[in-house]
Amino acid sequence: GYVARGSASKSGLVQTPAALSVGAVVTPAIFKQGQPYTAMITVTNTGQAAAVNLAPGGWHVPGSNGLFVSGPIPNALAMLAGGATTAFIVTGIAQLPDPLSATIWLTGTVSGQDGNTGLAISGSKSVTRYIQGAPALGAWTSVSPGAITGGQASILTLTVTNSGLADVANVTATIWL
C-alpha cells in the first residue's frame, strides 16, 4: 500500500497583550483657593497588541470635594497601537469649602480592552497636591497719645495682619478721620 507522508506548517506573529502605563503631570505644584489647574494624563500601551475602547475615568479625588473638574479631553479613544502614547487633558479649579488648607490625592484612571483577546485592561496614576487656603485679613487701629486735645499732634497707626495661608498683594487702606 501507499502511505502518505508529509508535513504542514503555518507561521504567525504572537503579540504580547496590551498593557497600559499611566502617567500624570499636574500644574501648578501648589494650588491656591480658586486657582485653575491643568492635568495631563499620559497613557502608553506597553504591549504589542492594540488597546481598544479606551475610556479615561477622569480625576478621582478620594474623600474630598476640593476640586471642580472638567474633561477629560478627549473623552474616549477607539484604539491605541502597541508602543504608542496618547494624552488626556483635565482642567479644573481648586476649591475648598473653608479657608483651611488640604493635601489631596488625585487619581487618573484609564481602562479599555486588549484588541486581540477582548480582556479588560486598566492603569492609573495618583498625584499628591496641596491646596493652599485663602488669605484672612484683619485690621486694627491705634492712636498715640491715647487722649488728644485740640491742636495736639497725634499718630494714627493701622495694623493689617494675614492669619490665612495665602499671600496677599496690593493691600490698600483708607482711614476716615
mmCIF file with all atom_site columns, N, CA, C and O in Angstrom, residues 85-109:
data_model
loop_
_atom_site.group_PDB
_atom_site.id
_atom_site.type_symbol
_atom_site.label_atom_id
_atom_site.label_alt_id
_atom_site.label_comp_id
_atom_site.label_asym_id
_atom_site.label_entity_id
_atom_site.label_seq_id
_atom_site.pdbx_PDB_ins_code
_atom_site.Cartn_x
_atom_site.Cartn_y
_atom_site.Cartn_z
_atom_site.occupancy
_atom_site.B_iso_or_equiv
_atom_site.pdbx_formal_charge
_atom_site.auth_seq_id
_atom_site.auth_comp_id
_atom_site.auth_asym_id
_atom_site.auth_atom_id
_atom_site.pdbx_PDB_model_num
ATOM 1   N N  . THR A 1 85  ? 1.678   56.209 22.504 1.00 0.00 ? 85  THR A N  1
ATOM 2   C CA . THR A 1 85  ? 1.309   57.021 23.665 1.00 0.00 ? 85  THR A CA 1
ATOM 3   C C  . THR A 1 85  ? 0.284   58.053 23.242 1.00 0.00 ? 85  THR A C  1
ATOM 4   O O  . THR A 1 85  ? 0.355   58.601 22.141 1.00 0.00 ? 85  THR A O  1
ATOM 5   N N  . THR A 1 86  ? -0.653  58.349 24.134 1.00 0.00 ? 86  THR A N  1
ATOM 6   C CA . THR A 1 86  ? -1.622  59.416 23.919 1.00 0.00 ? 86  THR A CA 1
ATOM 7   C C  . THR A 1 86  ? -1.794  60.176 25.220 1.00 0.00 ? 86  THR A C  1
ATOM 8   O O  . THR A 1 86  ? -1.256  59.770 26.253 1.00 0.00 ? 86  THR A O  1
ATOM 9   N N  . ALA A 1 87  ? -2.533  61.265 25.178 1.00 0.00 ? 87  ALA A N  1
ATOM 10  C CA . ALA A 1 87  ? -2.741  62.073 26.382 1.00 0.00 ? 87  ALA A CA 1
ATOM 11  C C  . ALA A 1 87  ? -4.190  62.516 26.474 1.00 0.00 ? 87  ALA A C  1
ATOM 12  O O  . ALA A 1 87  ? -4.858  62.722 25.459 1.00 0.00 ? 87  ALA A O  1
ATOM 13  N N  . PHE A 1 88  ? -4.660  62.652 27.707 1.00 0.00 ? 88  PHE A N  1
ATOM 14  C CA . PHE A 1 88  ? -5.971  63.197 28.011 1.00 0.00 ? 88  PHE A CA 1
ATOM 15  C C  . PHE A 1 88  ? -5.752  64.419 28.898 1.00 0.00 ? 88  PHE A C  1
ATOM 16  O O  . PHE A 1 88  ? -4.915  64.384 29.795 1.00 0.00 ? 88  PHE A O  1
ATOM 17  N N  . ILE A 1 89  ? -6.503  65.482 28.652 1.00 0.00 ? 89  ILE A N  1
ATOM 18  C CA . ILE A 1 89  ? -6.349  66.723 29.412 1.00 0.00 ? 89  ILE A CA 1
ATOM 19  C C  . ILE A 1 89  ? -7.557  66.912 30.329 1.00 0.00 ? 89  ILE A C  1
ATOM 20  O O  . ILE A 1 89  ? -8.701  66.780 29.897 1.00 0.00 ? 89  ILE A O  1
ATOM 21  N N  . VAL A 1 90  ? -7.281  67.232 31.579 1.00 0.00 ? 90  VAL A N  1
ATOM 22  C CA . VAL A 1 90  ? -8.315  67.530 32.565 1.00 0.00 ? 90  VAL A CA 1
ATOM 23  C C  . VAL A 1 90  ? -8.017  68.919 33.115 1.00 0.00 ? 90  VAL A C  1
ATOM 24  O O  . VAL A 1 90  ? -6.863  69.243 33.406 1.00 0.00 ? 90  VAL A O  1
ATOM 25  N N  . THR A 1 91  ? -9.045  69.755 33.237 1.00 0.00 ? 91  THR A N  1
ATOM 26  C CA . THR A 1 91  ? -8.860  71.080 33.831 1.00 0.00 ? 91  THR A CA 1
ATOM 27  C C  . THR A 1 91  ? -9.825  71.239 34.993 1.00 0.00 ? 91  THR A C  1
ATOM 28  O O  . THR A 1 91  ? -10.824 70.514 35.094 1.00 0.00 ? 91  THR A O  1
ATOM 29  N N  . GLY A 1 92  ? -9.539  72.168 35.854 1.00 0.00 ? 92  GLY A N  1
ATOM 30  C CA . GLY A 1 92  ? -10.426 72.383 36.989 1.00 0.00 ? 92  GLY A CA 1
ATOM 31  C C  . GLY A 1 92  ? -10.046 73.627 37.761 1.00 0.00 ? 92  GLY A C  1
ATOM 32  O O  . GLY A 1 92  ? -9.140  74.362 37.382 1.00 0.00 ? 92  GLY A O  1
ATOM 33  N N  . ILE A 1 93  ? -10.746 73.821 38.870 1.00 0.00 ? 93  ILE A N  1
ATOM 34  C CA . ILE A 1 93  ? -10.496 74.948 39.753 1.00 0.00 ? 93  ILE A CA 1
ATOM 35  C C  . ILE A 1 93  ? -10.398 74.411 41.173 1.00 0.00 ? 93  ILE A C  1
ATOM 36  O O  . ILE A 1 93  ? -11.259 73.649 41.612 1.00 0.00 ? 93  ILE A O  1
ATOM 37  N N  . ALA A 1 94  ? -9.341  74.797 41.868 1.00 0.00 ? 94  ALA A N  1
ATOM 38  C CA . ALA A 1 94  ? -9.146  74.364 43.254 1.00 0.00 ? 94  ALA A CA 1
ATOM 39  C C  . ALA A 1 94  ? -10.146 75.084 44.136 1.00 0.00 ? 94  ALA A C  1
ATOM 40  O O  . ALA A 1 94  ? -10.192 76.311 44.165 1.00 0.00 ? 94  ALA A O  1
ATOM 41  N N  . GLN A 1 95  ? -10.973 74.315 44.828 1.00 0.00 ? 95  GLN A N  1
ATOM 42  C CA . GLN A 1 95  ? -11.985 74.904 45.701 1.00 0.00 ? 95  GLN A CA 1
ATOM 43  C C  . GLN A 1 95  ? -12.020 74.140 47.013 1.00 0.00 ? 95  GLN A C  1
ATOM 44  O O  . GLN A 1 95  ? -12.086 72.919 47.019 1.00 0.00 ? 95  GLN A O  1
ATOM 45  N N  . LEU A 1 96  ? -11.993 74.879 48.089 1.00 0.00 ? 96  LEU A N  1
ATOM 46  C CA . LEU A 1 96  ? -12.161 74.294 49.425 1.00 0.00 ? 96  LEU A CA 1
ATOM 47  C C  . LEU A 1 96  ? -13.407 74.890 50.060 1.00 0.00 ? 96  LEU A C  1
ATOM 48  O O  . LEU A 1 96  ? -13.701 76.065 49.858 1.00 0.00 ? 96  LEU A O  1
ATOM 49  N N  . PRO A 1 97  ? -14.121 74.117 50.847 1.00 0.00 ? 97  PRO A N  1
ATOM 50  C CA . PRO A 1 97  ? -15.336 74.641 51.469 1.00 0.00 ? 97  PRO A CA 1
ATOM 51  C C  . PRO A 1 97  ? -15.058 75.628 52.597 1.00 0.00 ? 97  PRO A C  1
ATOM 52  O O  . PRO A 1 97  ? -15.948 76.332 53.026 1.00 0.00 ? 97  PRO A O  1
ATOM 53  N N  . ASP A 1 98  ? -13.849 75.690 53.095 1.00 0.00 ? 98  ASP A N  1
ATOM 54  C CA . ASP A 1 98  ? -13.491 76.617 54.165 1.00 0.00 ? 98  ASP A CA 1
ATOM 55  C C  . ASP A 1 98  ? -12.072 77.116 53.914 1.00 0.00 ? 98  ASP A C  1
ATOM 56  O O  . ASP A 1 98  ? -11.410 76.652 53.003 1.00 0.00 ? 98  ASP A O  1
ATOM 57  N N  . PRO A 1 99  ? -11.574 78.073 54.695 1.00 0.00 ? 99  PRO A N  1
ATOM 58  C CA . PRO A 1 99  ? -10.263 78.651 54.400 1.00 0.00 ? 99  PRO A CA 1
ATOM 59  C C  . PRO A 1 99  ? -9.076  77.767 54.772 1.00 0.00 ? 99  PRO A C  1
ATOM 60  O O  . PRO A 1 99  ? -7.942  78.189 54.646 1.00 0.00 ? 99  PRO A O  1
ATOM 61  N N  . LEU A 1 100 ? -9.318  76.564 55.239 1.00 0.00 ? 100 LEU A N  1
ATOM 62  C CA . LEU A 1 100 ? -8.205  75.696 55.613 1.00 0.00 ? 100 LEU A CA 1
ATOM 63  C C  . LEU A 1 100 ? -7.484  75.166 54.383 1.00 0.00 ? 100 LEU A C  1
ATOM 64  O O  . LEU A 1 100 ? -8.028  75.144 53.294 1.00 0.00 ? 100 LEU A O  1
ATOM 65  N N  . SER A 1 101 ? -6.295  74.703 54.589 1.00 0.00 ? 101 SER A N  1
ATOM 66  C CA . SER A 1 101 ? -5.537  74.073 53.512 1.00 0.00 ? 101 SER A CA 1
ATOM 67  C C  . SER A 1 101 ? -5.752  72.571 53.575 1.00 0.00 ? 101 SER A C  1
ATOM 68  O O  . SER A 1 101 ? -6.157  72.031 54.596 1.00 0.00 ? 101 SER A O  1
ATOM 69  N N  . ALA A 1 102 ? -5.455  71.910 52.469 1.00 0.00 ? 102 ALA A N  1
ATOM 70  C CA . ALA A 1 102 ? -5.644  70.459 52.426 1.00 0.00 ? 102 ALA A CA 1
ATOM 71  C C  . ALA A 1 102 ? -4.667  69.830 51.459 1.00 0.00 ? 102 ALA A C  1
ATOM 72  O O  . ALA A 1 102 ? -4.304  70.425 50.452 1.00 0.00 ? 102 ALA A O  1
ATOM 73  N N  . THR A 1 103 ? -4.241  68.639 51.788 1.00 0.00 ? 103 THR A N  1
ATOM 74  C CA . THR A 1 103 ? -3.478  67.824 50.845 1.00 0.00 ? 103 THR A CA 1
ATOM 75  C C  . THR A 1 103 ? -4.464  66.864 50.207 1.00 0.00 ? 103 THR A C  1
ATOM 76  O O  . THR A 1 103 ? -5.245  66.218 50.901 1.00 0.00 ? 103 THR A O  1
ATOM 77  N N  . ILE A 1 104 ? -4.457  66.794 48.894 1.00 0.00 ? 104 ILE A N  1
ATOM 78  C CA . ILE A 1 104 ? -5.383  65.911 48.196 1.00 0.00 ? 104 ILE A CA 1
ATOM 79  C C  . ILE A 1 104 ? -4.607  64.960 47.293 1.00 0.00 ? 104 ILE A C  1
ATOM 80  O O  . ILE A 1 104 ? -3.482  65.241 46.889 1.00 0.00 ? 104 ILE A O  1
ATOM 81  N N  . TRP A 1 105 ? -5.214  63.843 47.016 1.00 0.00 ? 105 TRP A N  1
ATOM 82  C CA . TRP A 1 105 ? -4.623  62.848 46.132 1.00 0.00 ? 105 TRP A CA 1
ATOM 83  C C  . TRP A 1 105 ? -5.526  62.745 44.927 1.00 0.00 ? 105 TRP A C  1
ATOM 84  O O  . TRP A 1 105 ? -6.708  62.415 45.053 1.00 0.00 ? 105 TRP A O  1
ATOM 85  N N  . LEU A 1 106 ? -4.976  63.040 43.751 1.00 0.00 ? 106 LEU A N  1
ATOM 86  C CA . LEU A 1 106 ? -5.737  62.976 42.519 1.00 0.00 ? 106 LEU A CA 1
ATOM 87  C C  . LEU A 1 106 ? -5.338  61.688 41.803 1.00 0.00 ? 106 LEU A C  1
ATOM 88  O O  . LEU A 1 106 ? -4.149  61.405 41.667 1.00 0.00 ? 106 LEU A O  1
ATOM 89  N N  . THR A 1 107 ? -6.305  60.925 41.352 1.00 0.00 ? 107 THR A N  1
ATOM 90  C CA . THR A 1 107 ? -6.014  59.676 40.673 1.00 0.00 ? 107 THR A CA 1
ATOM 91  C C  . THR A 1 107 ? -6.669  59.681 39.300 1.00 0.00 ? 107 THR A C  1
ATOM 92  O O  . THR A 1 107 ? -7.888  59.819 39.197 1.00 0.00 ? 107 THR A O  1
ATOM 93  N N  . GLY A 1 108 ? -5.867  59.551 38.266 1.00 0.00 ? 108 GLY A N  1
ATOM 94  C CA . GLY A 1 108 ? -6.367  59.416 36.901 1.00 0.00 ? 108 GLY A CA 1
ATOM 95  C C  . GLY A 1 108 ? -6.369  57.952 36.521 1.00 0.00 ? 108 GLY A C  1
ATOM 96  O O  . GLY A 1 108 ? -5.380  57.252 36.712 1.00 0.00 ? 108 GLY A O  1
ATOM 97  N N  . THR A 1 109 ? -7.481  57.463 35.990 1.00 0.00 ? 109 THR A N  1
ATOM 98  C CA . THR A 1 109 ? -7.623  56.057 35.622 1.00 0.00 ? 109 THR A CA 1
ATOM 99  C C  . THR A 1 109 ? -8.021  55.952 34.161 1.00 0.00 ? 109 THR A C  1
ATOM 100 O O  . THR A 1 109 ? -8.834  56.734 33.680 1.00 0.00 ? 109 THR A O  1
#
